[in-house]
Amino acid sequence: MGSKNGKPVLREEDVAALSKSSGLEEAQVKESFDAFIAEHPNGKLKSKDFREMMAKAVPKKDANKMEKHVFRMYDSDQDGFIDFTEFMLVFHIMNDGSVEEVLSKIFCVF
């Protein structure tokens, strides 16, 4: 992911890589990026926002147990934020399945 005039932009090579890794069409990746930027104009998902997303994705008690660990794992550059590329990895892994299946997928990646 790059930036232009201080605003996050999605480079074509990022679109291609994310499409390949997520199984989404390139147009879907671009739409997801636009939606992500609409919610997070600086291109960064804060820990608080991630916690809210996790609470919606999995039952609350399970989200509370997993949120900090999952956030830390996917904040690959350890800057305290999840950018769109990092987010797409989280989304792809956590999109399907039960909590047990999601955890299995998470640990298969690592």
Coordinates of N, CA and C in Angstrom, one line a residue:
M1 N 0.9 -1.2 0.0 CA 0.0 0.0 0.0 C 0.9 1.2 0.0
G2 N 0.5 2.2 -0.8 CA 1.3 3.4 -0.9 C 0.5 4.6 -0.4
S3 N 1.0 5.8 -0.7 CA 0.2 7.0 -0.4 C 0.5 8.0 -1.5
K4 N -0.5 8.9 -1.7 CA -0.4 10.0 -2.7 C -0.9 11.2 -2.0
N5 N -0.1 12.2 -1.9 CA -0.5 13.5 -1.2 C -1.0 13.2 0.2
G6 N -0.4 12.2 0.9 CA -0.7 11.9 2.3 C -1.9 11.0 2.4
K7 N -2.5 10.6 1.3 CA -3.7 9.7 1.4 C -3.3 8.3 1.0
P8 N -3.9 7.3 1.6 CA -3.5 5.9 1.3 C -4.1 5.6 -0.1
V9 N -3.2 4.9 -0.9 CA -3.6 4.4 -2.2 C -3.3 2.9 -2.3
L10 N -4.0 2.2 -3.1 CA -3.8 0.8 -3.3 C -3.1 0.7 -4.7
R11 N -1.9 0.2 -4.7 CA -1.1 0.0 -5.9 C -1.6 -1.2 -6.6
E12 N -1.4 -1.3 -7.9 CA -1.8 -2.4 -8.8 C -1.2 -3.7 -8.3
E13 N 0.1 -3.7 -7.9 CA 0.7 -4.9 -7.4 C 0.1 -5.4 -6.1
D14 N -0.4 -4.4 -5.3 CA -1.1 -4.8 -4.1 C -2.5 -5.5 -4.4
V15 N -3.2 -4.9 -5.4 CA -4.4 -5.4 -5.8 C -4.3 -6.9 -6.3
A16 N -3.3 -7.1 -7.1 CA -3.0 -8.4 -7.7 C -2.6 -9.4 -6.6
A17 N -1.8 -9.0 -5.6 CA -1.3 -9.9 -4.6 C -2.5 -10.2 -3.6
L18 N -3.3 -9.2 -3.3 CA -4.4 -9.4 -2.4 C -5.5 -10.3 -3.1
S19 N -5.7 -10.1 -4.3 CA -6.7 -10.9 -5.1 C -6.2 -12.4 -5.1
K20 N -5.0 -12.6 -5.3 CA -4.4 -14.0 -5.3 C -4.6 -14.6 -4.0
S21 N -4.2 -13.9 -2.9 CA -4.2 -14.5 -1.6 C -5.6 -14.7 -1.0
S22 N -6.5 -13.8 -1.4 CA -7.8 -13.8 -0.7 C -8.9 -14.6 -1.6
G23 N -8.6 -14.8 -2.8 CA -9.5 -15.4 -3.7 C -10.6 -14.4 -4.2
L24 N -10.5 -13.2 -3.9 CA -11.4 -12.2 -4.4 C -11.0 -11.7 -5.8
E25 N -12.0 -11.2 -6.5 CA -11.7 -10.6 -7.8 C -11.0 -9.3 -7.5
E26 N -10.2 -8.8 -8.5 CA -9.5 -7.5 -8.3 C -10.5 -6.4 -8.0
A27 N -11.7 -6.4 -8.7 CA -12.7 -5.4 -8.5 C -13.2 -5.4 -7.0
Q28 N -13.3 -6.6 -6.5 CA -13.8 -6.8 -5.1 C -12.7 -6.2 -4.1
V29 N -11.5 -6.5 -4.4 CA -10.4 -5.9 -3.6 C -10.4 -4.4 -3.6
K30 N -10.6 -3.8 -4.8 CA -10.7 -2.4 -4.9 C -11.9 -1.8 -4.1
E31 N -13.0 -2.5 -4.2 CA -14.3 -2.1 -3.5 C -14.0 -2.2 -2.0
S32 N -13.4 -3.2 -1.6 CA -13.1 -3.4 -0.1 C -12.1 -2.3 0.3
F33 N -11.2 -1.9 -0.5 CA -10.3 -0.9 -0.1 C -11.0 0.4 0.0
D34 N -11.9 0.7 -0.9 CA -12.7 2.0 -0.9 C -13.6 2.0 0.4
A35 N -14.2 0.9 0.7 CA -15.0 0.8 2.0 C -14.1 1.0 3.2
F36 N -12.9 0.4 3.2 CA -12.0 0.5 4.3 C -11.6 1.9 4.5
I37 N -11.2 2.6 3.4 CA -10.8 4.0 3.5 C -12.0 4.9 3.9
A38 N -13.2 4.6 3.5 CA -14.4 5.3 3.9 C -14.5 5.3 5.4
E39 N -14.2 4.1 6.0 CA -14.3 3.9 7.5 C -13.1 4.5 8.2
H40 N -11.9 4.4 7.6 CA -10.6 4.7 8.2 C -9.9 5.6 7.2
P41 N -10.2 6.9 7.1 CA -9.6 7.7 6.1 C -8.1 7.8 6.1
N42 N -7.4 7.5 7.2 CA -6.0 7.6 7.2 C -5.4 6.2 6.8
G43 N -6.3 5.2 6.5 CA -5.8 3.9 6.1 C -5.3 3.0 7.2
K44 N -5.7 3.3 8.4 CA -5.2 2.6 9.6 C -6.4 2.2 10.5
L45 N -6.5 0.9 10.9 CA -7.5 0.4 11.8 C -6.9 0.4 13.2
K46 N -7.5 1.2 14.1 CA -7.0 1.2 15.5 C -7.4 0.0 16.2
S47 N -6.7 -0.3 17.3 CA -7.1 -1.4 18.2 C -8.5 -1.4 18.6
K48 N -9.0 -0.2 19.0 CA -10.4 -0.1 19.4 C -11.4 -0.5 18.3
D49 N -11.1 0.0 17.1 CA -11.9 -0.4 15.9 C -11.9 -1.9 15.7
F50 N -10.7 -2.4 15.8 CA -10.5 -3.9 15.6 C -11.3 -4.7 16.6
R51 N -11.3 -4.2 17.9 CA -12.1 -4.9 18.9 C -13.6 -4.9 18.6
E52 N -14.1 -3.7 18.1 CA -15.5 -3.7 17.7 C -15.8 -4.6 16.6
M53 N -14.9 -4.7 15.6 CA -15.1 -5.6 14.5 C -15.1 -7.1 14.9
M54 N -14.2 -7.4 15.8 CA -14.1 -8.8 16.4 C -15.4 -9.1 17.1
A55 N -15.9 -8.1 17.9 CA -17.2 -8.4 18.7 C -18.3 -8.7 17.8
K56 N -18.3 -8.1 16.6 CA -19.4 -8.4 15.6 C -19.2 -9.7 14.9
A57 N -17.9 -10.1 14.7 CA -17.6 -11.3 14.0 C -17.7 -12.6 14.8
V58 N -17.4 -12.6 16.0 CA -17.5 -13.8 16.9 C -18.2 -13.4 18.2
P59 N -18.7 -14.4 18.9 CA -19.4 -14.1 20.1 C -18.5 -13.3 21.1
K60 N -19.1 -12.4 21.8 CA -18.4 -11.4 22.6 C -17.3 -12.0 23.5
K61 N -17.6 -13.0 24.2 CA -16.6 -13.6 25.2 C -15.4 -14.1 24.4
D62 N -15.7 -14.7 23.2 CA -14.6 -15.3 22.5 C -13.8 -14.1 21.8
A63 N -14.4 -13.1 21.4 CA -13.8 -11.9 20.8 C -12.8 -11.3 21.8
N64 N -13.3 -11.1 23.0 CA -12.4 -10.5 24.1 C -11.2 -11.4 24.3
K65 N -11.3 -12.7 24.3 CA -10.1 -13.5 24.5 C -9.1 -13.4 23.3
M66 N -9.6 -13.3 22.1 CA -8.8 -13.4 20.9 C -8.3 -12.0 20.5
E67 N -9.0 -10.9 20.7 CA -8.7 -9.7 20.0 C -7.3 -9.2 20.2
K68 N -6.8 -9.1 21.3 CA -5.4 -8.6 21.5 C -4.4 -9.4 20.8
H69 N -4.5 -10.7 20.9 CA -3.5 -11.6 20.3 C -3.6 -11.6 18.8
V70 N -4.8 -11.6 18.2 CA -5.0 -11.5 16.8 C -4.5 -10.2 16.3
F71 N -4.9 -9.1 17.0 CA -4.4 -7.8 16.5 C -2.9 -7.7 16.5
R72 N -2.2 -8.2 17.5 CA -0.8 -8.2 17.5 C -0.2 -9.1 16.4
M73 N -0.8 -10.2 16.1 CA -0.2 -11.1 15.1 C -0.3 -10.4 13.7
Y74 N -1.4 -9.7 13.4 CA -1.6 -9.2 12.1 C -1.1 -7.7 11.9
D75 N -0.7 -7.1 13.0 CA -0.1 -5.8 12.9 C 1.4 -6.1 12.6
S76 N 1.6 -6.6 11.3 CA 2.9 -7.2 11.0 C 4.1 -6.2 11.1
D77 N 3.8 -4.9 10.9 CA 4.9 -3.9 11.1 C 5.0 -3.3 12.5
Q78 N 4.1 -3.9 13.4 CA 4.2 -3.5 14.8 C 4.1 -2.0 15.0
D79 N 3.2 -1.3 14.2 CA 3.1 0.1 14.4 C 1.9 0.5 15.2
G80 N 1.2 -0.5 15.7 CA 0.0 -0.2 16.5 C -1.3 -0.1 15.8
F81 N -1.2 -0.3 14.4 CA -2.4 -0.1 13.6 C -2.4 -1.3 12.6
I82 N -3.6 -1.6 12.1 CA -3.7 -2.6 11.0 C -4.1 -1.8 9.7
D83 N -3.2 -1.9 8.7 CA -3.5 -1.2 7.4 C -4.3 -2.1 6.6
F84 N -4.7 -1.7 5.4 CA -5.6 -2.4 4.5 C -5.1 -3.8 4.2
T85 N -3.8 -3.9 3.8 CA -3.2 -5.1 3.5 C -3.2 -6.1 4.6
E86 N -2.9 -5.6 5.8 CA -3.0 -6.5 7.0 C -4.4 -6.9 7.3
F87 N -5.3 -5.9 7.1 CA -6.7 -6.2 7.3 C -7.3 -7.2 6.4
M88 N -6.9 -7.2 5.1 CA -7.4 -8.2 4.2 C -7.0 -9.6 4.6
L89 N -5.8 -9.8 5.1 CA -5.3 -11.0 5.6 C -6.2 -11.5 6.8
V90 N -6.5 -10.6 7.7 CA -7.4 -10.9 8.8 C -8.8 -11.3 8.3
F91 N -9.3 -10.5 7.4 CA -10.6 -10.7 6.9 C -10.7 -12.1 6.2
H92 N -9.8 -12.4 5.4 CA -9.8 -13.6 4.6 C -9.8 -14.8 5.6
I93 N -8.9 -14.8 6.6 CA -8.8 -15.9 7.5 C -10.1 -16.0 8.4
M94 N -10.6 -14.9 8.8 CA -11.7 -14.9 9.8 C -13.1 -14.9 9.2
N95 N -13.2 -14.8 7.9 CA -14.4 -14.7 7.2 C -15.3 -15.9 7.4
D96 N -14.8 -17.0 7.4 CA -15.6 -18.3 7.4 C -15.3 -19.1 8.6
G97 N -16.4 -19.8 9.0 CA -16.2 -20.9 10.0 C -16.5 -20.5 11.4
S98 N -16.5 -21.6 12.2 CA -16.7 -21.4 13.6 C -15.5 -20.8 14.3
V99 N -15.6 -20.5 15.6 CA -14.4 -20.0 16.3 C -13.3 -21.0 16.2
E100 N -13.6 -22.3 16.4 CA -12.5 -23.3 16.3 C -11.8 -23.4 14.9
E101 N -12.6 -23.2 13.9 CA -12.1 -23.2 12.5 C -11.2 -22.0 12.3
V102 N -11.7 -20.9 12.8 CA -11.0 -19.6 12.6 C -9.6 -19.7 13.3
L103 N -9.6 -20.2 14.6 CA -8.4 -20.4 15.3 C -7.4 -21.4 14.6
S104 N -8.0 -22.4 14.0 CA -7.2 -23.3 13.3 C -6.5 -22.7 12.1
K105 N -7.3 -21.8 11.4 CA -6.7 -21.1 10.2 C -5.7 -20.1 10.7
I106 N -5.9 -19.5 11.8 CA -4.9 -18.5 12.3 C -3.6 -19.2 12.5
F107 N -3.6 -20.3 13.2 CA -2.4 -21.0 13.5 C -1.8 -21.7 12.4
C108 N -2.5 -22.1 11.4 CA -2.0 -22.6 10.1 C -1.1 -21.6 9.4
V109 N -1.5 -20.4 9.5 CA -0.7 -19.3 8.8 C 0.6 -19.2 9.4
F110 N 0.7 -19.4 10.7 CA 2.0 -19.2 11.4 C 2.6 -20.5 11.7

